[in-house]
Short mmCIF file of C-alpha atoms and ligand atoms in Angstrom, two decimals:
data_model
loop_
_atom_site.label_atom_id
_atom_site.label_comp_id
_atom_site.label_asym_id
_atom_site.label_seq_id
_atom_site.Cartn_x
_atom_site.Cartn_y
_atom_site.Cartn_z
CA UNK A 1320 11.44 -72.30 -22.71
CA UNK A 1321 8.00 -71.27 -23.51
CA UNK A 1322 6.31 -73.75 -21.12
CA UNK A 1323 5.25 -72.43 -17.98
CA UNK A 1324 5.33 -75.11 -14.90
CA UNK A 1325 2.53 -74.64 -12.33
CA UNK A 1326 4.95 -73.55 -9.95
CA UNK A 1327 6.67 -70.79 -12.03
CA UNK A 1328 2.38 -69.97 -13.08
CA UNK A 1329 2.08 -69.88 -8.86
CA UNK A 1330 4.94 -67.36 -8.53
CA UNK A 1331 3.33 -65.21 -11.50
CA UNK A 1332 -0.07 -65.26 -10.09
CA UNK A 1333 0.82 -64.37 -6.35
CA UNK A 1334 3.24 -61.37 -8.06
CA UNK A 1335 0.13 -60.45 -10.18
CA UNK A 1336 -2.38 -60.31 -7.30
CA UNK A 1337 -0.04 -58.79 -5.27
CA UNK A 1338 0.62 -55.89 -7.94
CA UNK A 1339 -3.09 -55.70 -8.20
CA UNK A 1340 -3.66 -55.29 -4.35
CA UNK A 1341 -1.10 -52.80 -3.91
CA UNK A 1342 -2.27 -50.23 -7.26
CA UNK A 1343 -5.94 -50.92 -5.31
CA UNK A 1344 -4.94 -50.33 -1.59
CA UNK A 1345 -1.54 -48.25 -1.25
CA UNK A 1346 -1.86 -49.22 2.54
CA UNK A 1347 -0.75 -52.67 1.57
CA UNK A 1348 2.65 -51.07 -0.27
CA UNK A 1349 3.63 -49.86 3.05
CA UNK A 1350 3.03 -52.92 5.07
CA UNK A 1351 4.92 -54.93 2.29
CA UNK A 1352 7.63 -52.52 2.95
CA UNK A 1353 8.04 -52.44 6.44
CA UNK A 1354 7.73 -56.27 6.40
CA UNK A 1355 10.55 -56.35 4.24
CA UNK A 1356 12.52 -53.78 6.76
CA UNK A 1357 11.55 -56.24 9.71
CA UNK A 1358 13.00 -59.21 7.88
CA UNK A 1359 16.52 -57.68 6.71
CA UNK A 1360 16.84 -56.70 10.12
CA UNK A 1361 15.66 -60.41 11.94
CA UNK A 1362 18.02 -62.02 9.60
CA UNK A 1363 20.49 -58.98 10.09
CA UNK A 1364 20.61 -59.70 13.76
CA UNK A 1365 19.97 -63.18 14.28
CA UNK A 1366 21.77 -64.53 10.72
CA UNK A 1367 21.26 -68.11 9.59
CA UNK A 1368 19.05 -68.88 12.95
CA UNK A 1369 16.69 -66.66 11.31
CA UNK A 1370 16.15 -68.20 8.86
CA UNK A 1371 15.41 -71.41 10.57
CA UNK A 1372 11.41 -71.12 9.40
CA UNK A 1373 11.88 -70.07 5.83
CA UNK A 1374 14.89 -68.85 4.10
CA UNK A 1375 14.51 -64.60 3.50
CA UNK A 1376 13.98 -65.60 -0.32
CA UNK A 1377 10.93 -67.54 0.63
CA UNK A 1378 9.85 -65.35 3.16
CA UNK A 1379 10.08 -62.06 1.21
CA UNK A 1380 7.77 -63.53 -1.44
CA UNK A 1381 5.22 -65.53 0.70
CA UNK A 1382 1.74 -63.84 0.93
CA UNK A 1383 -1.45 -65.20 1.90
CA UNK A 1384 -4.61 -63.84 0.38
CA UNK A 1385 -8.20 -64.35 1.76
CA UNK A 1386 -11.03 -64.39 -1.41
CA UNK A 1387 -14.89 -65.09 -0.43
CA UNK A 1388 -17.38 -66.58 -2.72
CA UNK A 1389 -21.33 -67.49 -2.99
CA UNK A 1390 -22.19 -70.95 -3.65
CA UNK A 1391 -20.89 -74.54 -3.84
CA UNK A 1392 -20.55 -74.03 -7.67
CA UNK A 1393 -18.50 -70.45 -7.43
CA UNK A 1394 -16.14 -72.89 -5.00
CA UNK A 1395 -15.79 -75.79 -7.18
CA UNK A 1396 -14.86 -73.27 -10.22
CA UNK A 1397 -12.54 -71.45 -7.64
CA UNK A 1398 -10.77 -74.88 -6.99
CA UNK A 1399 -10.43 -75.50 -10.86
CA UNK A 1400 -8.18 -71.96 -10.92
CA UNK A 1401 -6.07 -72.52 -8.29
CA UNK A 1402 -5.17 -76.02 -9.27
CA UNK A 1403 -4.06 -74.77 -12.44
CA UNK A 1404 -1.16 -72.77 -10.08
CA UNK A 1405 -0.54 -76.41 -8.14
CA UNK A 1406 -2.91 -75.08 -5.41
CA UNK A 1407 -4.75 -77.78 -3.63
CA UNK A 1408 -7.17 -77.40 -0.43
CA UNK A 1409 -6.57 -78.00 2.63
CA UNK A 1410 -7.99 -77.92 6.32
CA UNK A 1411 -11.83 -77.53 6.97
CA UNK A 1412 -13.00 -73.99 9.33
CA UNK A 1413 -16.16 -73.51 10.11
CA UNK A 1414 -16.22 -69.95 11.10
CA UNK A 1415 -19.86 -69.90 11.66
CA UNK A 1416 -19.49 -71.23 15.68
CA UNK A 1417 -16.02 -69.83 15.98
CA UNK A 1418 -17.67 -66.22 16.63
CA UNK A 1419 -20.13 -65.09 18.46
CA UNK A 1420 -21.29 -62.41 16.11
CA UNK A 1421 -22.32 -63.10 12.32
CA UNK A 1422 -20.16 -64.96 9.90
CA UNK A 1423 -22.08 -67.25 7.60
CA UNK A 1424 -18.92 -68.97 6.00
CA UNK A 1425 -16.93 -72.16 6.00
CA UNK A 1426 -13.79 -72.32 4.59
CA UNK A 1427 -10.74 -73.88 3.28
CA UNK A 1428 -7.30 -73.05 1.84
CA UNK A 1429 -5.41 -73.44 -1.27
CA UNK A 1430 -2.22 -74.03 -0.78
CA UNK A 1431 1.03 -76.01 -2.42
CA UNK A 1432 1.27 -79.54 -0.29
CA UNK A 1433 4.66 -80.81 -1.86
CA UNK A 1434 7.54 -79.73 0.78
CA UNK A 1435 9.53 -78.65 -2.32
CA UNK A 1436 6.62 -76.85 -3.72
CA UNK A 1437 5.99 -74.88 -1.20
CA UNK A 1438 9.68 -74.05 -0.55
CA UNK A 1439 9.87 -72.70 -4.46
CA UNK A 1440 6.95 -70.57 -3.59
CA UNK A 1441 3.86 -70.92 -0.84
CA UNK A 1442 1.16 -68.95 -2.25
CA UNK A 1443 -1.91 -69.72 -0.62
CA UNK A 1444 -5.54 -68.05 -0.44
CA UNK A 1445 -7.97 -68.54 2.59
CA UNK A 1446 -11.62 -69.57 0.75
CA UNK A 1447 -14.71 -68.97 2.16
CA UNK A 1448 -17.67 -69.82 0.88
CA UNK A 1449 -21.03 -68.32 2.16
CA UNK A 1450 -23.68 -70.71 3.83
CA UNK A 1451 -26.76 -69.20 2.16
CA UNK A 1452 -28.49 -72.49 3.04
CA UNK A 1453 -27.94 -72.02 6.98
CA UNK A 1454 -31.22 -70.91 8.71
CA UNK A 1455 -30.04 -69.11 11.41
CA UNK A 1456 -28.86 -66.86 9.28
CA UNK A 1457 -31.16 -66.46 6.49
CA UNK A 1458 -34.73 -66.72 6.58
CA UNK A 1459 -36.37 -68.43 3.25
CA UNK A 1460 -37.29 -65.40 1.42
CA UNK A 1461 -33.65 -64.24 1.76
CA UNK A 1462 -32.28 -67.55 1.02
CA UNK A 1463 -33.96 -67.95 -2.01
CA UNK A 1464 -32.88 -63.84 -3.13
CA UNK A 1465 -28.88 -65.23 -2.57
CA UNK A 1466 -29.41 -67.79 -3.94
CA UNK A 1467 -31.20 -65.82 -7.07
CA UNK A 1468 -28.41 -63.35 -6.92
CA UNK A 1469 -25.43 -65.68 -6.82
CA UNK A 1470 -26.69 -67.97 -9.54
CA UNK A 1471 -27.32 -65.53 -11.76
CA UNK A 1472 -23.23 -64.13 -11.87
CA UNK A 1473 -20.43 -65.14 -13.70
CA UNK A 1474 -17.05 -65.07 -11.40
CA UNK A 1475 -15.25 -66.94 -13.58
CA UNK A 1476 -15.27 -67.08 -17.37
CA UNK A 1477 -15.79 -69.80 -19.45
CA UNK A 1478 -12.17 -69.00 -20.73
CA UNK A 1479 -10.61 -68.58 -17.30
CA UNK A 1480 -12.05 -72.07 -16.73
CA UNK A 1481 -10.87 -73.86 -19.85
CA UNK A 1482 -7.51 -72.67 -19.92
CA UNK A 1483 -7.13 -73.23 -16.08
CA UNK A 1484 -8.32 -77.29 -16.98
CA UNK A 1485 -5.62 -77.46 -19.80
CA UNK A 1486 -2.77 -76.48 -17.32
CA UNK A 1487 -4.14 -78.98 -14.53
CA UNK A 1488 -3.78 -81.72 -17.78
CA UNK A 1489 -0.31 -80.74 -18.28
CA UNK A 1490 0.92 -79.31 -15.29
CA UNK A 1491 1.38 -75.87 -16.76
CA UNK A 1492 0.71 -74.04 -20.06
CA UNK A 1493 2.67 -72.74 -23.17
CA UNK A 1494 3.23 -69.14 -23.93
CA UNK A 1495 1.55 -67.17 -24.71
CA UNK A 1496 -1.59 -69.14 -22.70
CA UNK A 1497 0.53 -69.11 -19.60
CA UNK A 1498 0.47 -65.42 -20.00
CA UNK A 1499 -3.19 -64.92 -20.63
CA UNK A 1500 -4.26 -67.48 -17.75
CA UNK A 1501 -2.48 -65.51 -14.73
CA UNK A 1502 -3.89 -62.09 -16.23
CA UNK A 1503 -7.73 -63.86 -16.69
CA UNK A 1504 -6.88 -65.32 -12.85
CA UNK A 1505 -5.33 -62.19 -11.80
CA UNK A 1506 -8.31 -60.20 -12.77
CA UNK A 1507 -11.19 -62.06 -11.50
CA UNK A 1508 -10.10 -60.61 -8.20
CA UNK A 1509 -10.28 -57.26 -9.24
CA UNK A 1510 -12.79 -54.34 -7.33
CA UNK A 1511 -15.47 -53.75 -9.37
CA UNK A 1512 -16.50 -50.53 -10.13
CA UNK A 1513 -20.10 -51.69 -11.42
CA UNK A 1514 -22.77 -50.07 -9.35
CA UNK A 1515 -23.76 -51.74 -6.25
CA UNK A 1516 -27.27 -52.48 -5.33
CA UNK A 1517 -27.72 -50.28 -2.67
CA UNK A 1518 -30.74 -51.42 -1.06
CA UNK A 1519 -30.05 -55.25 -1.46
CA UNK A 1520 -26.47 -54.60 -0.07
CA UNK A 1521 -28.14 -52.73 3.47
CA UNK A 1522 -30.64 -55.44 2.98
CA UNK A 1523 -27.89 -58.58 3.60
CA UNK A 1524 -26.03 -56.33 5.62
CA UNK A 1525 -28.08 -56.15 8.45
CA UNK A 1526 -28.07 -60.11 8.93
CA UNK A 1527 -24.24 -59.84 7.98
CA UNK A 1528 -21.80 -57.98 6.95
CA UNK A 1529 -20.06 -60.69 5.60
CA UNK A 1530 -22.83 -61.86 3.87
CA UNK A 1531 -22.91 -58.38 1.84
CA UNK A 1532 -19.51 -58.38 0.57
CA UNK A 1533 -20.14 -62.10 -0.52
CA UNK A 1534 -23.70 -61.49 -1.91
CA UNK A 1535 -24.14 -58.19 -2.15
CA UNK A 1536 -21.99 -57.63 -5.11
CA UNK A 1537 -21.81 -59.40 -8.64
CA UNK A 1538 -17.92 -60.18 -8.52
CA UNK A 1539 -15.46 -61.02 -5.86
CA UNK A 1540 -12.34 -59.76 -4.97
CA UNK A 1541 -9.29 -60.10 -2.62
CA UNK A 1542 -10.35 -59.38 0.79
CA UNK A 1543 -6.40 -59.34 2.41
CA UNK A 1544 -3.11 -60.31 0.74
CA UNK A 1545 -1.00 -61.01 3.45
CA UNK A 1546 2.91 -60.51 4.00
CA UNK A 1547 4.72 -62.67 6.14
CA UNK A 1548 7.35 -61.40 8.83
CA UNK A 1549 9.80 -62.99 10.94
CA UNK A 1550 9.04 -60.39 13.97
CA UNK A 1551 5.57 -59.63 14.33
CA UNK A 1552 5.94 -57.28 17.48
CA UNK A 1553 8.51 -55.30 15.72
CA UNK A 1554 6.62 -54.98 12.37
CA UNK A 1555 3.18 -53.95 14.98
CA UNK A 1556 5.44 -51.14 16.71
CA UNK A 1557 6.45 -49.82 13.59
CA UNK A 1558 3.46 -49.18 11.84
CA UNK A 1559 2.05 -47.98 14.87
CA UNK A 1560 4.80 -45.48 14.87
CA UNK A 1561 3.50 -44.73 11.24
CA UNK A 1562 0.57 -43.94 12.65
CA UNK A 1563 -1.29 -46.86 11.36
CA UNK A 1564 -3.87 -48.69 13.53
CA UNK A 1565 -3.41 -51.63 14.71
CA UNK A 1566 -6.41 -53.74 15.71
CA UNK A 1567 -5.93 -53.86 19.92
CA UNK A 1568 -4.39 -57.78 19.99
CA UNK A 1569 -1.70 -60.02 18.05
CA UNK A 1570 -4.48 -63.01 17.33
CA UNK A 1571 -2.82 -66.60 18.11
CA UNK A 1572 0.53 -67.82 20.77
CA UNK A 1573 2.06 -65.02 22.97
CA UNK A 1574 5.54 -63.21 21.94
CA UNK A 1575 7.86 -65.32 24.72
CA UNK A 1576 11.58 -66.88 24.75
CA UNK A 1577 10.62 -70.90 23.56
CA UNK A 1578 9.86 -72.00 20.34
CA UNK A 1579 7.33 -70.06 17.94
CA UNK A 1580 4.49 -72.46 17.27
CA UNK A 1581 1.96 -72.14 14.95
CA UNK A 1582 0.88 -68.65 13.71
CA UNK A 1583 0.79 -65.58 15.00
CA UNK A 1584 -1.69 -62.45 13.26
CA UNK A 1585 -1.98 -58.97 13.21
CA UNK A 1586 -4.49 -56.78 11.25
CA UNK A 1587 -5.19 -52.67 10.75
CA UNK A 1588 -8.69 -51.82 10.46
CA UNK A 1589 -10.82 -52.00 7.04
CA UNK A 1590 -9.78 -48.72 5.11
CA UNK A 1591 -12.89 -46.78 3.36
CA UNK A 1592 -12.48 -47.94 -0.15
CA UNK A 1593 -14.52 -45.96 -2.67
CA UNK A 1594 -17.60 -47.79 -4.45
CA UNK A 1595 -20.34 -47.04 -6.71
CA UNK A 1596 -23.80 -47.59 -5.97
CA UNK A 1597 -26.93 -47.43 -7.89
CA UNK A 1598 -28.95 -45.55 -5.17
CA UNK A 1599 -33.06 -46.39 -3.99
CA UNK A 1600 -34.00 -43.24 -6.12
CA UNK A 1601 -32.39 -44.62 -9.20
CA UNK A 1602 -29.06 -42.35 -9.20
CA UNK A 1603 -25.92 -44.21 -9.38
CA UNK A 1604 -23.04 -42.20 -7.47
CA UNK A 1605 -20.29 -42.87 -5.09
CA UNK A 1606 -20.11 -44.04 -1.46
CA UNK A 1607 -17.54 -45.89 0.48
CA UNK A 1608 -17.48 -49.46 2.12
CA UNK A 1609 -14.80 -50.67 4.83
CA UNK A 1610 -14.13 -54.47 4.15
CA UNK A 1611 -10.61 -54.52 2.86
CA UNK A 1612 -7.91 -54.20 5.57
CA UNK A 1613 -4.29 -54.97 5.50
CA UNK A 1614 -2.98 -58.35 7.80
CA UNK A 1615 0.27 -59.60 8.68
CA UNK A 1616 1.88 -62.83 9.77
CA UNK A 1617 4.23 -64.65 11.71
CA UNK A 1618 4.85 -68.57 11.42
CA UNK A 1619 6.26 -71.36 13.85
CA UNK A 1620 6.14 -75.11 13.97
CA UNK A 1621 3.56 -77.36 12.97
CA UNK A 1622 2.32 -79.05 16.27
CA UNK A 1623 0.93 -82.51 16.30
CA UNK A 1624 -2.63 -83.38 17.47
CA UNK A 1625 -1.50 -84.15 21.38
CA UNK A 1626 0.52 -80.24 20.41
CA UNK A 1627 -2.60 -78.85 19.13
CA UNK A 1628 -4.78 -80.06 22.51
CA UNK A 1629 -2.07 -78.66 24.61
CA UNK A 1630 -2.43 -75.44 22.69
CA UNK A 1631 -5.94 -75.79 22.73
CA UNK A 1632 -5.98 -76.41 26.84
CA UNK A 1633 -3.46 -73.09 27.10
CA UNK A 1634 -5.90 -70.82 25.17
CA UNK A 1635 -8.54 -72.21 27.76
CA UNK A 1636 -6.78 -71.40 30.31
CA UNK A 1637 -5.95 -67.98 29.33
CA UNK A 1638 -9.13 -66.96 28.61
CA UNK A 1639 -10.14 -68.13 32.25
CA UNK A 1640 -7.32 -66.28 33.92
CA UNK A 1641 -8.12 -63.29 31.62
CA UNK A 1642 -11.61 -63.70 33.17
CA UNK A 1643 -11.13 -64.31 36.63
CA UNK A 1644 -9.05 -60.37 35.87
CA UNK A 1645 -5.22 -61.86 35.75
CA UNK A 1646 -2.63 -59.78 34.14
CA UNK A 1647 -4.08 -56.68 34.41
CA UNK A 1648 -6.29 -57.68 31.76
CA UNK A 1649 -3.39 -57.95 29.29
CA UNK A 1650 -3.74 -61.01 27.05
CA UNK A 1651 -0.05 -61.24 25.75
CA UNK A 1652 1.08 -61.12 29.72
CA UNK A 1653 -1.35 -63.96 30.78
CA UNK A 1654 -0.79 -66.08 27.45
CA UNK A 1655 2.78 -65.78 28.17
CA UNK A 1656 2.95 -67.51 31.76
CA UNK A 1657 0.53 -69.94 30.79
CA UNK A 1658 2.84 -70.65 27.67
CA UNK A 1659 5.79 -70.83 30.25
CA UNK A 1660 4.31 -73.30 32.69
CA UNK A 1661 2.92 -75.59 29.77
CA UNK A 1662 5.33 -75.47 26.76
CA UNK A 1663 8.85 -76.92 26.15
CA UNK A 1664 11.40 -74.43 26.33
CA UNK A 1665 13.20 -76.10 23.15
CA UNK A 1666 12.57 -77.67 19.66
CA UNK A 1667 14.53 -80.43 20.77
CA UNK A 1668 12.19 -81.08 23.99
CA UNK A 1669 9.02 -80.86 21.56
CA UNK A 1670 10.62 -83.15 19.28
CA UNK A 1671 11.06 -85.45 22.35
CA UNK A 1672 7.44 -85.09 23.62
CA UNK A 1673 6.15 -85.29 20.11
CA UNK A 1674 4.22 -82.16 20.80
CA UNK A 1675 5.76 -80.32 17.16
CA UNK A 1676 6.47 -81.91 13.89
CA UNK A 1677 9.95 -82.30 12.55
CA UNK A 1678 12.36 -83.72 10.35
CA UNK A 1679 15.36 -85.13 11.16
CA UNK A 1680 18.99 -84.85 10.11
CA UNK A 1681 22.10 -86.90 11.00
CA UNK A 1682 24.89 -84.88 12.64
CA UNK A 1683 27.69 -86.77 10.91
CA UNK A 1684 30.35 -85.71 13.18
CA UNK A 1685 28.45 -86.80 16.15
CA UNK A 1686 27.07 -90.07 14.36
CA UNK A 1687 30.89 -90.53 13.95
CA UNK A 1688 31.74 -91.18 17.96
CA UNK A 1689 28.28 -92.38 19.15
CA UNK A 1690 27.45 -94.81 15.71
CA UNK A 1691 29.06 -97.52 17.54
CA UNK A 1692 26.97 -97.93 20.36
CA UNK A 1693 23.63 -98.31 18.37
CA UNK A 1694 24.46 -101.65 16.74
CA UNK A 1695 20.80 -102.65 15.45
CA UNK A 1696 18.76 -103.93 14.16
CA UNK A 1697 16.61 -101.66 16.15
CA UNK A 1698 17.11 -97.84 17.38
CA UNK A 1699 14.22 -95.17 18.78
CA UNK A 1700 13.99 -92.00 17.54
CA UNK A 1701 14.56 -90.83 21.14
CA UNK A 1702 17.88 -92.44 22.15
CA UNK A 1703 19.17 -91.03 18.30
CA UNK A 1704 17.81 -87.40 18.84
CA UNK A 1705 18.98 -87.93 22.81
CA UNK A 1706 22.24 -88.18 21.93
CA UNK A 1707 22.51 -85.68 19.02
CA UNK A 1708 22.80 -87.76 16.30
CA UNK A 1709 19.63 -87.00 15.27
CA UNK A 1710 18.65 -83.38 15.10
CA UNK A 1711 15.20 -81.83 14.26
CA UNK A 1712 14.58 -79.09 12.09
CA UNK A 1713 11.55 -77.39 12.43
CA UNK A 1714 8.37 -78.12 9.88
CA UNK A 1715 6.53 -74.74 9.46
CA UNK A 1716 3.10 -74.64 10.12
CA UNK A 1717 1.27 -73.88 6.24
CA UNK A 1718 -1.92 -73.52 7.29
CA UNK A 1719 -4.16 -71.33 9.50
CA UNK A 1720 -6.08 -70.60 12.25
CA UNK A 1721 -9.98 -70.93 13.35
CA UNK A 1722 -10.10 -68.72 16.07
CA UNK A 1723 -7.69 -66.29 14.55
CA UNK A 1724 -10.00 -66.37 11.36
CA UNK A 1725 -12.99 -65.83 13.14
CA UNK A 1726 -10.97 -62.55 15.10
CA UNK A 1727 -9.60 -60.93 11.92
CA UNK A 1728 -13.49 -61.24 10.36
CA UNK A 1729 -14.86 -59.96 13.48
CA UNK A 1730 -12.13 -57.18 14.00
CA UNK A 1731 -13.38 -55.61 10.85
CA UNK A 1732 -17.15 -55.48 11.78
CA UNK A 1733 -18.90 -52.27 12.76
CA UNK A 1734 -21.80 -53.92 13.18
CA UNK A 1735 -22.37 -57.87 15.08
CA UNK A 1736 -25.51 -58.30 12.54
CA UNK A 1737 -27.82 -61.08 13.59
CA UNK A 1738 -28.74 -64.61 13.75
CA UNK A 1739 -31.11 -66.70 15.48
CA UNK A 1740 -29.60 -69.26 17.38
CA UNK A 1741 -32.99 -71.28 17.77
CA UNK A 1742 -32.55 -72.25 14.42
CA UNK A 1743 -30.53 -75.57 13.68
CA UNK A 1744 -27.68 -75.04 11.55
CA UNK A 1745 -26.51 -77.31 8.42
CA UNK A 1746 -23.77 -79.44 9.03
CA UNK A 1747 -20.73 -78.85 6.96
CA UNK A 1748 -17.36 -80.75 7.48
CA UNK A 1749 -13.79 -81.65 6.04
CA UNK A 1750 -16.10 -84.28 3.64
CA UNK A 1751 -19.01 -81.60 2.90
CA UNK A 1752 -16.37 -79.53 1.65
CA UNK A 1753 -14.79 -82.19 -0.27
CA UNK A 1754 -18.03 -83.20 -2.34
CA UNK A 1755 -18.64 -79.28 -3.05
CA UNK A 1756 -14.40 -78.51 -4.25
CA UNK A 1757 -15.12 -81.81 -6.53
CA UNK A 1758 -11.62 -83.33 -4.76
CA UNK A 1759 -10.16 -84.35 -1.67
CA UNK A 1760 -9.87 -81.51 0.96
CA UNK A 1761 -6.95 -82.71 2.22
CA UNK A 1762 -5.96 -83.15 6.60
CA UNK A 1763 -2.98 -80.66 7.00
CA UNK A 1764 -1.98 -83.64 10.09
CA UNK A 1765 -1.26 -86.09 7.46
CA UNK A 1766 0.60 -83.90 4.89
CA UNK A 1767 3.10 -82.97 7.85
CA UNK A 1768 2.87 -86.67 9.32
CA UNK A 1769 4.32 -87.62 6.14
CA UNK A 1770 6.56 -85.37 5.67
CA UNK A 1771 8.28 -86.44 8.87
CA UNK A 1772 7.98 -90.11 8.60
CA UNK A 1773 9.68 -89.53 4.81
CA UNK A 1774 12.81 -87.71 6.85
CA UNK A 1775 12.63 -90.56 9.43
CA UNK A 1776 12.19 -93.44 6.29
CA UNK A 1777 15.35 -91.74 4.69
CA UNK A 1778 17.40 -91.61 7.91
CA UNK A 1779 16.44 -95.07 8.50
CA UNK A 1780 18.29 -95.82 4.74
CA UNK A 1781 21.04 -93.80 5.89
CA UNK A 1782 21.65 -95.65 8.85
CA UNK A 1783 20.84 -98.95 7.70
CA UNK A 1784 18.77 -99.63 10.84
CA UNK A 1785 15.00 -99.73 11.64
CA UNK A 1786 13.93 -96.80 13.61
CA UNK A 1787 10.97 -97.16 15.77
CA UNK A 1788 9.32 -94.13 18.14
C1 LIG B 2288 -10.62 -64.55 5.86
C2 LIG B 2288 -10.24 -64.44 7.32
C3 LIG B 2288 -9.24 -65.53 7.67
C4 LIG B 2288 -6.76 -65.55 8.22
O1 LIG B 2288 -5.63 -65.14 7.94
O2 LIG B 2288 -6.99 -66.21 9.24
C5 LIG B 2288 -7.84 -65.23 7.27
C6 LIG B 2288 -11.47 -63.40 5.37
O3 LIG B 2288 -11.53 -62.34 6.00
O4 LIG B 2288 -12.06 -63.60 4.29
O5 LIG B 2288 -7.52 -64.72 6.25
NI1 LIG B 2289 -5.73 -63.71 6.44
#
C-alpha cells in the first residue's frame, strides 16, 4: 500500500500546486470557489447532460497550470518531472507569430494521453520555453547575458531529478519517496523571495516582459493554475459581481445553442504580487511585479483537422466582420452568427460530417429492431449512427489554444516591448521541440484519432461486422 502509481503521484502533485497557488495568491481561492458554485449549479440544472464533457468528480479537480522556463536544458529537466506524474507533451505553439506584441516563447503541454488516465485525473501544465536564440528579439550582447544567466541556475535539483527518473522506471515510487518527490516537485514552483536583479530585470523587460519573468529571475514559478467550469459566462458574471476584473473578452468559440467545441478562456488581470529586489544603489527592499493572474476554462469537443479549418475559416471571418464594424463591435455577437451559419447544430450532425471526434456506443434497444437489416459483411459508420444504433459521445478537447495563448500573455502586458521584425527568426516546430524534451512531442490529432478508431475497432467486435467510414 506504500507504492504510489504515477497517477495517484499526478493527483498529489496537482493538489500540492494547487495548495501552493492558493496560500500564494488568495485571488485563486475565490475563483476555485465560485467555479465550484458554477458547476453544482450546471449539473444542478442540467443533471446527467451536464456532465456529458467530464463527470463533476473530474471536473472539480481538473486544473491547468502554465510554468515558463529558460533554455532547452531547463525543458528537457522539466519533461523528466512531469513524466514521473505520467505527464507526457503534447501539441507544438509557437507563440512568437501568434501576437503582434512581444512573446519570445514556444511551447508545449504536459498532459496524461491514456483516455483512462486522464479520466482518473487530467492535470496538465502549459510549458513555455524562452527563445533566447531568436534575433528579433535579442540582440547578441543580450543573448549571450540570458544565456549567461540561465545557465548559471539550478531549477531543478539533482534530487528532484533522480527521484523523478526512478518513478518513470517503475511507474511510481514507494513511500516515503513518493512523499518527498511531489513536495521537491511541488516546490520548484514556488515564488522566490531572493532579491531580484533590478536593473537586469528593467533591462529584459523592455524587449519583453515575458522575457523578464523567464530570465529575469533565478527560479520559476506557476504563472496560472487554472480551474475548469462547465459555464464560463456564468462563472465571468459572477466574479464580476465580486467586483473582480475580468479581462474585456471570453478568448476562443462564442457562448451559442450548438455544441461547445474546443475551449473557451477567461482571465482577470495580473494582481501586484510583492517581490524583493536588490536595487541599482545596492539596497535590497520591496517592490511589486504584475505577472500572475487568475484564468478560467471551459471545454467542448475535440474537432478533427477539416473541424479545426472550419473553425479556423469562422475566426477569419469574424475578425473581418468585426472589421468591416458588424455587431456593434461586439465579438461574442458576430462570432455567434458566424458560428450559426457555419456549424452543425448537433453532435450527431458533426459526427456525420466528421467535423468533431467521437466515440461510439451501441444503443442495444435500437440495435435490437434495426440489427436485422445490416446483414454484413460490410456496414458505414453513417448508415449505423443514421439510424441510432450507433451513438456518439463526445471526446473532450485536452489540449489548448494558440491564439487564446497568445491573448491571455498579451492581456497581462502593460507594456508591447519590442522586436525587430527585419530580423529572421529561428525555426522551431513539433520536431525542434521533440529533440530539445529528449522524447516524442506527441500530435494531439492522432491521440484522439485513436481513441475513436479503438471505440469504432471495439464496436466492430461487438457487431461482428467490418465497419468502414
Ligand atoms: C501561458 C499562456 C497559455 C493558456 O491557457 O492558453 C495558457 C503563460 O502565460 O505562460 O496558459
Ligand atoms: Ni492557461
Amino acid at each position: 500500500m506504500t507504492f504510489q502509481s504515477a497517477t495517484r503521484l499526478r493527483a498529489r502533485f496537482a493538489r500540492g500546486l494547487s495548495q501552493m497557488y492558493g496560500e500564494e495568491v488568495p485571488a485563486y481561492t475565490t475563483l476555485v470557489d465560485v467555479s465550484a458554485a458554477v458547476n453544482e449549479d450546471v449539473v444542478g440544472r442540467r443533471g446527467a447532460a451536464g456532465e456529458r464533457l467530464g463527470s463533476i468528480e473530474r471536473v472539480t479537480a481538473e486544473r491547468h497550470g502554465a510554468i515558463r522556463v529558460g533554455s532547452a536544458q531547463e525543458m528537457a529537466q522539466v519533461a523528466r518531472v512531469f513524466a514521473a506524474f505520467g505527464m507526457h507533451p503534447v501539441g507544438f505553439y509557437d507563440l512568437r507569430d501568434a501576437s503582434t506584441s512581444s512573446v519570445p516563447v514556444v511551447s508545449t503541454a504536459f498532459r496524461p494521453t491514456d483516455p483512462d488516465e486522464l479520466a482518473a485525473n487530467p492535470f496538465r501544465v502549459f510549458t513555455s520555453m524562452l527563445t533566447a536564440d531568436d534575433p528579433r528579439f535579442f540582440d547578441a550582447e543580450l543573448r549571450q547575458q540570458l544565456q549567461d544567466f540561465i545557465g548559471a541556475r539550478t531549477l531543478f535539483s539533482p534530487e528532484l531529478l533522480a527521484l523523478s527518473d526512478q518513478a518513470i522506471e517503475h511507474g511510481g515510487l514507494q513511500e516515503p519517496d513518493a512523499d518527498r518527490l511531489v513536495q521537491l516537485a511541488t516546490q520548484a514552483f514556488e515564488l522566490s523571495d531572493d532579491p531580484v536583479d533590478h536593473a537586469w530585470y528593467r533591462r529584459l523587460e523592455d524587449v519583453s516582459a515575458v522575457a523578464a519573468d523567464i530570465g529575469g529571475v533565478a527560479s520559476t514559478h506557476i504563472n496560472h493554475l487554472t480551474p475548469r467550469v462547465l459555464d464560463i459566462d456564468d462563472l465571468y458574471a459572477r466574479m464580476q459581481a465580486r467586483g473582480i476584473v475580468m479581462i474585456d473578452e471570453i478568448q476562443g468559440p462564442p457562448r451559442w445553442d450548438g455544441p461547445d467545441v474546443l475551449l473557451r478562456q477567461t482571465s482577470f488581470r495580473a494582481l501586484a504580487e510583492a517581490r524583493t529586489f536588490r536595487f541599482e544603489d545596492g539596497t535590497v527592499g520591496p517592490s511589486d511585479l504584475r505577472v500572475r493572474f487568475g484564468e478560467v476554462e471551459q471545454r467542448g469537443i475535440a474537432l478533427t483537422p477539416a473541424g479545426r479549418e472550419l473553425y479556423d475559416f469562422m475566426v477569419s471571418v469574424t475578425d473581418r466582420r468585426l472589421a468591416a464594424g458588424e455587431g456593434g463591435g461586439v465579438r461574442a455577437e458576430v462570432a455567434r452568427t458566424v458560428w450559426e451559419e457555419n456549424l452543425p447544430r448537433t453532435e450527431k450532425e458533426l459526427a456525420l460530417q466528421a467535423l468533431a471526434y467521437f466515440t461510439f456506443t451501441l444503443d442495444e434497444q435500437v440495435w435490437a429492431e434495426v440489427g436485422s437489416s445490416f446483414p454484413g459483411p460490410r456496414v458505414s459508420l453513417t448508415e449505423l449512427v443514421e439510424a441510432g444504433a450507433a451513438v456518439p459521445e463526445p471526446i473532450v478537447y485536452e489540449d489548448f489554444l494558440p491564439r487564446s495563448a497568445a491573448g491571455i500573455f498579451q492581456s497581462n502586458l502593460t507594456d508591447e516591448g519590442s522586436r525587430d521584425d527585419a530580423q529572421r527568426g529561428i525555426e522551431y516546430d513539433l520536431a525542434a521541440m521533440s529533440r530539445i524534451v529528449g522524447r516524442t512531442v506527441a500530435d494531439p490529432h492522432d491521440l484522439y484519432q485513436r481513441q475513436q478508431d479503438d471505440s469504432i475497432a471495439a464496436l466492430s467486435a461487438r457487431l461482428g461486422l467490418t465497419i468502414t467510414s
